[in-house]
CSV table of C-alpha atoms in Angstrom, one decimal:
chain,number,residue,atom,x,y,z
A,1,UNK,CA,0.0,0.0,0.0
A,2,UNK,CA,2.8,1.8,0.6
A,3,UNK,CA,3.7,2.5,-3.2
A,4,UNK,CA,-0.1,3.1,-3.9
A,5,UNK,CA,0.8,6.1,-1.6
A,6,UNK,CA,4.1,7.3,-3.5
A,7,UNK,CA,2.2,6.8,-6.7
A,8,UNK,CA,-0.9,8.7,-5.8
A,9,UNK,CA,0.9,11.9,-4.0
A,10,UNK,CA,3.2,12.1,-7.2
A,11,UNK,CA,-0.2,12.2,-9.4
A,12,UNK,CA,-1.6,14.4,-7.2
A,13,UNK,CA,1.3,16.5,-7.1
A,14,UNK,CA,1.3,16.6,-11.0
A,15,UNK,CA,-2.9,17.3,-11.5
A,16,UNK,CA,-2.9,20.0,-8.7
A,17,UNK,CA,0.1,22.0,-10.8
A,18,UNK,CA,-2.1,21.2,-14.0
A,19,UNK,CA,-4.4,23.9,-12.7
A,20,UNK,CA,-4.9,26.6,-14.5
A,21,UNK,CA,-3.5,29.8,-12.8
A,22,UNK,CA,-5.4,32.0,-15.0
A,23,UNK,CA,-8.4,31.5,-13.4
A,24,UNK,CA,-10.2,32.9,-11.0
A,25,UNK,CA,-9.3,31.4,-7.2
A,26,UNK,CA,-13.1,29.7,-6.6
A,27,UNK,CA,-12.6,27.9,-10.1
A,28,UNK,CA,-9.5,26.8,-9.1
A,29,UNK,CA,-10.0,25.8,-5.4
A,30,UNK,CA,-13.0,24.1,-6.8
A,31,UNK,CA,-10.6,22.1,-9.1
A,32,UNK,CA,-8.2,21.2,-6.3
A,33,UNK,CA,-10.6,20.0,-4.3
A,34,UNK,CA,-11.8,17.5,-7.3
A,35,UNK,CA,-8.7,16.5,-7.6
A,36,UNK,CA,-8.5,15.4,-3.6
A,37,UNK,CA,-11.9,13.9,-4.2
A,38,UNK,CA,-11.3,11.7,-6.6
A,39,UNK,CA,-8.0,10.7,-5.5
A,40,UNK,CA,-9.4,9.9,-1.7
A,41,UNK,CA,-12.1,8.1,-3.4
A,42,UNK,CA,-9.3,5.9,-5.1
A,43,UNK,CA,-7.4,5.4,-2.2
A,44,UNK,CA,-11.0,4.1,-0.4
A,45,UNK,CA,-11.7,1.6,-3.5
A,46,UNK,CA,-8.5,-0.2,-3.2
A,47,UNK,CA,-8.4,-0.2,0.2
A,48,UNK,CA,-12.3,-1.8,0.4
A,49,UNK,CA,-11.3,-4.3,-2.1
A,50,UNK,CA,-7.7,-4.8,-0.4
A,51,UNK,CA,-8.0,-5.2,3.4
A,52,UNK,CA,-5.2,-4.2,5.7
A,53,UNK,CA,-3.1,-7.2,5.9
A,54,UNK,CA,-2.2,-6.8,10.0
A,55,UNK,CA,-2.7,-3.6,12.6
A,56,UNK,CA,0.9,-2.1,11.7
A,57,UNK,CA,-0.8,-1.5,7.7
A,58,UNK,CA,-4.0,-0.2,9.5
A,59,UNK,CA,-2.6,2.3,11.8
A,60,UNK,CA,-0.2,3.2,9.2
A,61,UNK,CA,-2.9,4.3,6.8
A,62,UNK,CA,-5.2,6.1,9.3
A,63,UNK,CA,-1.9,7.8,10.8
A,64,UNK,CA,0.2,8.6,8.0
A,65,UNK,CA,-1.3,8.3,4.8
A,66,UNK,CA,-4.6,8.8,4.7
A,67,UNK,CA,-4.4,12.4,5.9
A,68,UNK,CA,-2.1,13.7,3.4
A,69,UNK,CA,-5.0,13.3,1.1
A,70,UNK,CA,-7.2,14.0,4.0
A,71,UNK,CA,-5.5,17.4,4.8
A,72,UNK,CA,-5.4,18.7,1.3
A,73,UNK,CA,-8.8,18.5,0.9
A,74,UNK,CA,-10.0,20.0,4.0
A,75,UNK,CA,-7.3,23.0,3.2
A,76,UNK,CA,-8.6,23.8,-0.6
A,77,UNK,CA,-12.1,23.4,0.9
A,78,UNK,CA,-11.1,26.2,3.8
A,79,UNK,CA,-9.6,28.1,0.9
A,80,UNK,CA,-12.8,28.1,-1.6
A,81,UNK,CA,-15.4,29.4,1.1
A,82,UNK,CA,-12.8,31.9,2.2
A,83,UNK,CA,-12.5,33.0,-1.6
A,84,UNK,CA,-16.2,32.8,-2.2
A,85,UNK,CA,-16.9,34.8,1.3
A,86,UNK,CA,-14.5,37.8,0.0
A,87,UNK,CA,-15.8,38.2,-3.5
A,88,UNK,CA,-19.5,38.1,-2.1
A,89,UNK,CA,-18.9,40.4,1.5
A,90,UNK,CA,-18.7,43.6,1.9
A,91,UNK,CA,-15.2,44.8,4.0
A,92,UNK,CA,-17.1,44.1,7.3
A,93,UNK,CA,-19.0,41.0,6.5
A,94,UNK,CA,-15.8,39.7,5.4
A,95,UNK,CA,-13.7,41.0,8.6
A,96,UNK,CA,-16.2,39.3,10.5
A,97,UNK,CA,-15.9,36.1,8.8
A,98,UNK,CA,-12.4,36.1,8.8
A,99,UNK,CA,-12.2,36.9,12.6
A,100,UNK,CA,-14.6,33.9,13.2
A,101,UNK,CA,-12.9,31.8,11.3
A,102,UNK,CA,-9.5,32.4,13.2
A,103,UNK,CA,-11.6,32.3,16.5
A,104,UNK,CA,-13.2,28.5,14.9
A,105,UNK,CA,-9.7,27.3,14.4
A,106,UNK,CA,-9.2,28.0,17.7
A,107,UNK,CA,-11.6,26.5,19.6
A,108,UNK,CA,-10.9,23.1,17.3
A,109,UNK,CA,-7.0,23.0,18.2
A,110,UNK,CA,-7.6,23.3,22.2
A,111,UNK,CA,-10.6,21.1,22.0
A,112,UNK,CA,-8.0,18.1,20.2
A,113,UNK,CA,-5.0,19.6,22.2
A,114,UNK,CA,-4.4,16.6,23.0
A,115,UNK,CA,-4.3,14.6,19.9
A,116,UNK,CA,-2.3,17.5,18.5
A,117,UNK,CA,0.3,17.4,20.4
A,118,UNK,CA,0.4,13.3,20.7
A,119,UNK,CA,1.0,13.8,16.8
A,120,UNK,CA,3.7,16.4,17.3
A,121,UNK,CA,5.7,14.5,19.9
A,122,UNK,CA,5.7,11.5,17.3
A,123,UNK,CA,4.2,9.3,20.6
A,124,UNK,CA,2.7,5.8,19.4
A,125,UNK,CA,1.5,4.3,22.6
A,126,UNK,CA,-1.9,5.0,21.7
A,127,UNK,CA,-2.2,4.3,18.4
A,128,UNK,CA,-3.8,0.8,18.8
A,129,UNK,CA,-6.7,2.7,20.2
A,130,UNK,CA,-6.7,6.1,18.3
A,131,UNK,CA,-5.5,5.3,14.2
A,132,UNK,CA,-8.1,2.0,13.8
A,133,UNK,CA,-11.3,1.7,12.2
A,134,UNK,CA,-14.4,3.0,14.7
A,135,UNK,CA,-18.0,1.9,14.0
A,136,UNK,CA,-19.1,3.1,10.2
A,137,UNK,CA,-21.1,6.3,9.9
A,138,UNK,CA,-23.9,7.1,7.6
A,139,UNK,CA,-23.4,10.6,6.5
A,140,UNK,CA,-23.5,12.7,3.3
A,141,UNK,CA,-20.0,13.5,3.8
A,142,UNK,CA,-17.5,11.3,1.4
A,143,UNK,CA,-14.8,11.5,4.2
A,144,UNK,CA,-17.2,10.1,6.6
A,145,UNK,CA,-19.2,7.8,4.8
A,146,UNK,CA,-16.9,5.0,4.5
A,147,UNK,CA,-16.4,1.4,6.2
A,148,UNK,CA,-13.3,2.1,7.0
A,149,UNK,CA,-13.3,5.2,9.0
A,150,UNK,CA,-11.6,6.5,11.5
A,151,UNK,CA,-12.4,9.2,13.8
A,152,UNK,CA,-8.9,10.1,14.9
A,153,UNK,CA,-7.5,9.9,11.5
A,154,UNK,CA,-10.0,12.9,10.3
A,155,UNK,CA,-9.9,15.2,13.4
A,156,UNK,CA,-5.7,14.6,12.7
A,157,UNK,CA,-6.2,15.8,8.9
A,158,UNK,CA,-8.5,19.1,9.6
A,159,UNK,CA,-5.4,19.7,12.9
A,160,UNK,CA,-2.7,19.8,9.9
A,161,UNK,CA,-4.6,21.1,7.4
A,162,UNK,CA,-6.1,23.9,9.5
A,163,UNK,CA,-1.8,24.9,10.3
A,164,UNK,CA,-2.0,26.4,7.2
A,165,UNK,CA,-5.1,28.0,6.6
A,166,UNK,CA,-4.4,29.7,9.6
A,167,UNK,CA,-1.4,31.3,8.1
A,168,UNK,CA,-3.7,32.5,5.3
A,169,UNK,CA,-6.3,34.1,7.8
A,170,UNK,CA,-3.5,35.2,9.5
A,171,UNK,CA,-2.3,37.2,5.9
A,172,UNK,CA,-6.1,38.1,5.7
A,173,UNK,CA,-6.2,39.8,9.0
A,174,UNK,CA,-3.0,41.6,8.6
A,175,UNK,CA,-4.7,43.3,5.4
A,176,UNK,CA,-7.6,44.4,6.9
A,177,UNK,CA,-5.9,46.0,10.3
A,178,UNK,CA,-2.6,46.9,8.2
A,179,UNK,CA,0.2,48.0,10.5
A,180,UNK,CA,0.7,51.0,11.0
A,181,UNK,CA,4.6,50.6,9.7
A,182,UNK,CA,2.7,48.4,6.2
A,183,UNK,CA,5.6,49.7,4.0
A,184,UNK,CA,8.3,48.2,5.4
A,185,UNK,CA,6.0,45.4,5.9
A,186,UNK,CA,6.0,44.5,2.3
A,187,UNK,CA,7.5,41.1,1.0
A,188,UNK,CA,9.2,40.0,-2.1
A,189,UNK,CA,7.5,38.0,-4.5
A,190,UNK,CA,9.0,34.8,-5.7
A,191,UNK,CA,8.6,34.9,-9.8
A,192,UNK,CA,10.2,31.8,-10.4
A,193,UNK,CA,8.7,28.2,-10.5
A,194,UNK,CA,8.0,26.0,-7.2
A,195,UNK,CA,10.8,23.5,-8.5
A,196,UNK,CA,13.3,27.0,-8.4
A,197,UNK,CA,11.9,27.6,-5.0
A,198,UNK,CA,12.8,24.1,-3.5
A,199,UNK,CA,16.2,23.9,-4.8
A,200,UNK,CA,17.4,27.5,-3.5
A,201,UNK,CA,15.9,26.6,-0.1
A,202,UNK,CA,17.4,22.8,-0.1
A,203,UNK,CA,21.1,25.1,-1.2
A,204,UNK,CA,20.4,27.4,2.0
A,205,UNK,CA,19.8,24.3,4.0
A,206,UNK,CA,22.8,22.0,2.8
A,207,UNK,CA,25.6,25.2,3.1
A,208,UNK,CA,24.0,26.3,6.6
A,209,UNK,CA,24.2,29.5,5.5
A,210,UNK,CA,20.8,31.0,7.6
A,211,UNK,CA,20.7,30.4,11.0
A,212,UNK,CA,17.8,29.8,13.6
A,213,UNK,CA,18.1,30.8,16.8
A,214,UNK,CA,21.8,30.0,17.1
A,215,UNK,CA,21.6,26.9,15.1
A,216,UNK,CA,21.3,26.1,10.9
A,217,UNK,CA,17.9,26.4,10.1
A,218,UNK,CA,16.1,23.4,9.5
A,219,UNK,CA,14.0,22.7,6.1
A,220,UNK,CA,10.9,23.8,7.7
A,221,UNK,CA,12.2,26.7,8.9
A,222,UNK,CA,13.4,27.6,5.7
A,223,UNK,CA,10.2,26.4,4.0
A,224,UNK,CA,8.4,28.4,6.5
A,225,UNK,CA,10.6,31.8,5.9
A,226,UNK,CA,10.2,31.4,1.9
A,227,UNK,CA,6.2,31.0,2.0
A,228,UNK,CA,6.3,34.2,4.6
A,229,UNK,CA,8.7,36.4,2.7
A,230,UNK,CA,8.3,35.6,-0.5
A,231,UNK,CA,4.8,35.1,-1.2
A,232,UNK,CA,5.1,31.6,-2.3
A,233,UNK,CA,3.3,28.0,-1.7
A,234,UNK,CA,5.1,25.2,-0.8
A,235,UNK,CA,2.9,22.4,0.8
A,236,UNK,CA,4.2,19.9,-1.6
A,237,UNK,CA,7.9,20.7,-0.2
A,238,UNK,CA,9.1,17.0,-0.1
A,239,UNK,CA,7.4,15.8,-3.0
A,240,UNK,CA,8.5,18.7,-5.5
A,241,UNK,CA,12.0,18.0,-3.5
A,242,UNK,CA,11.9,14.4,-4.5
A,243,UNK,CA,11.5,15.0,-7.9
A,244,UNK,CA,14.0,17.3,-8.1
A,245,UNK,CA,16.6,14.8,-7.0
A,246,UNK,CA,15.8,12.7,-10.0
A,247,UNK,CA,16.0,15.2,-12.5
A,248,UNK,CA,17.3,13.3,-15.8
A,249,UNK,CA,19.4,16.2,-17.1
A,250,UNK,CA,20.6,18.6,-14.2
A,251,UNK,CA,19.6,17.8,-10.7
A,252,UNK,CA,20.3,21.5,-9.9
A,253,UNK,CA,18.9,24.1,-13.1
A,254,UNK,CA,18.9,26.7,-10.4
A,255,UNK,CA,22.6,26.9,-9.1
A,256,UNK,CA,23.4,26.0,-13.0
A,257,UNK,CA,21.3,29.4,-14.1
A,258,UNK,CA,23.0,31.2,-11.4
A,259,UNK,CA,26.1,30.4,-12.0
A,260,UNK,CA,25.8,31.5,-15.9
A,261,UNK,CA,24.5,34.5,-14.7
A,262,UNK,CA,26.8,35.6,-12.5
A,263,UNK,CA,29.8,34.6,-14.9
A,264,UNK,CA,27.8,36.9,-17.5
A,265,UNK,CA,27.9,39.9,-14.9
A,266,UNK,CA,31.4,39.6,-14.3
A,267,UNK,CA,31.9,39.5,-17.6
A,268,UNK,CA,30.2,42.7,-18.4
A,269,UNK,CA,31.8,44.9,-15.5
A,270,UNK,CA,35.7,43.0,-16.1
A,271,UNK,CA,35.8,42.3,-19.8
């Protein structure tokens, strides 16, 4: 099951970036979150027609890869009523909405605290009784309609997913109470492609050049930094990452581009 997984988050991965980014941000939430659908509802298929072979396969698939399909549904889901709220509010409806929103968020995280945090410490002395399949419930909802559901695996996948729609109410919120230094609040804006992205981050990271608190920032830190500053997404970090790696010509276009660049400039101003 465990290649099924690779296989689907790489077609994912591809379908997702096949979106066109000409149009508008409902259409193509709406098209991510198709995407999820049907890939979820793949994933369900084979695993109705495939039981899990032991316990170990089952929590492993309510745990760890379930919600990465999970979680990226839930998010472009977040993302599409947030979208469809802006275009259709006035600045206060929309304020409000936002604020609410942030304040929902809330109440969710401290109300799973603990399963949050159980997740975050890596523990697995629960999982036996947390990541297996619960009693089957009828609902309209595709994520909860299934045989094999699992409570704790869904609550996990709206806990991760929510982590980064909170940065984007976050963004919202700063917009509409600006501070009152907003110019020097303005970031960069990252014009090259997601691929371009990874690699100059994964450089940063392997030459330790940025530091974190006294230490070399860590990938997430950096990932983290890049989506802040530089007004980019990078959820599919390790994926895009992966496939970088395995590039057929040039694992590193980037540092290649730079390079010829630089060499150019030099040229120029020491002919």
């Amino acid at each position: 099951m465990k290649a099924l997984v690779n296989r689907l988050q790489i077609e994912v991965q591809s379908r997702l970036e096949m979106v066109d980014p000409k149009s508008s941000l409902v259409k193509g939430y709406d098209q991510k979150m198709k995407v999820m659908k049907e890939t979820i509802m793949d994933l369900k298929h084979y695993v109705a027609a495939n039981p899990f072979s032991d316990k170990d396969t089952e929590i492993k698939y309510f745990k760890h890869w379930l919600p990465l399909f999970y979680k990226e549904y839930i998010y472009y889901t977040a993302l599409c009523q947030l979208e469809c709220m802006r275009i259709s509010s006035n600045y206060e409806d929309f304020s409000i909405y936002v604020t609410s929103e942030r304040k929902r968020i809330a109440g969710f995280l401290d109300e799973h605290r603990d399963l949050y945090f159980y997740h975050m410490l890596g523990k697995t002395d629960e999982d036996d009784a947390l990541f297996v399949r619960t009693p089957a419930h009828e609902a309209a909802d595709f994520l909860v309609r299934d045989e094999n559901f699992c409570q704790a695996s869904l609550i996990l996948s709206e806990l991760l997913a929510y982590e980064d729609y909170k940065k984007i109410l976050d963004k919202r919120m700063s917009v509409i109470q600006p501070s009152t230094n907003s110019i020097s609040n303005k970031k960069l804006k990252w014009t090259g492609t997601k691929a371009e992205a990874v690699e100059l981050i994964v450089l940063l990271y392997e030459t330790k050049l940025i530091s974190h608190e006294g230490a070399p920032a860590t990938l997430e830190h950096l990932r983290e930094w890049a989506e802040e500053n530089m007004d980019v997404e990078l959820k599919d970090f390790s994926v895009i990452e992966y496939k970088n790696r395995n590039r057929k010509i040039t694992p590193t276009p980037l540092l290649d581009r730079m390079t010829r660049a630089y060499n150019a400039r030099k040229d120029r101003f020491d002919p």
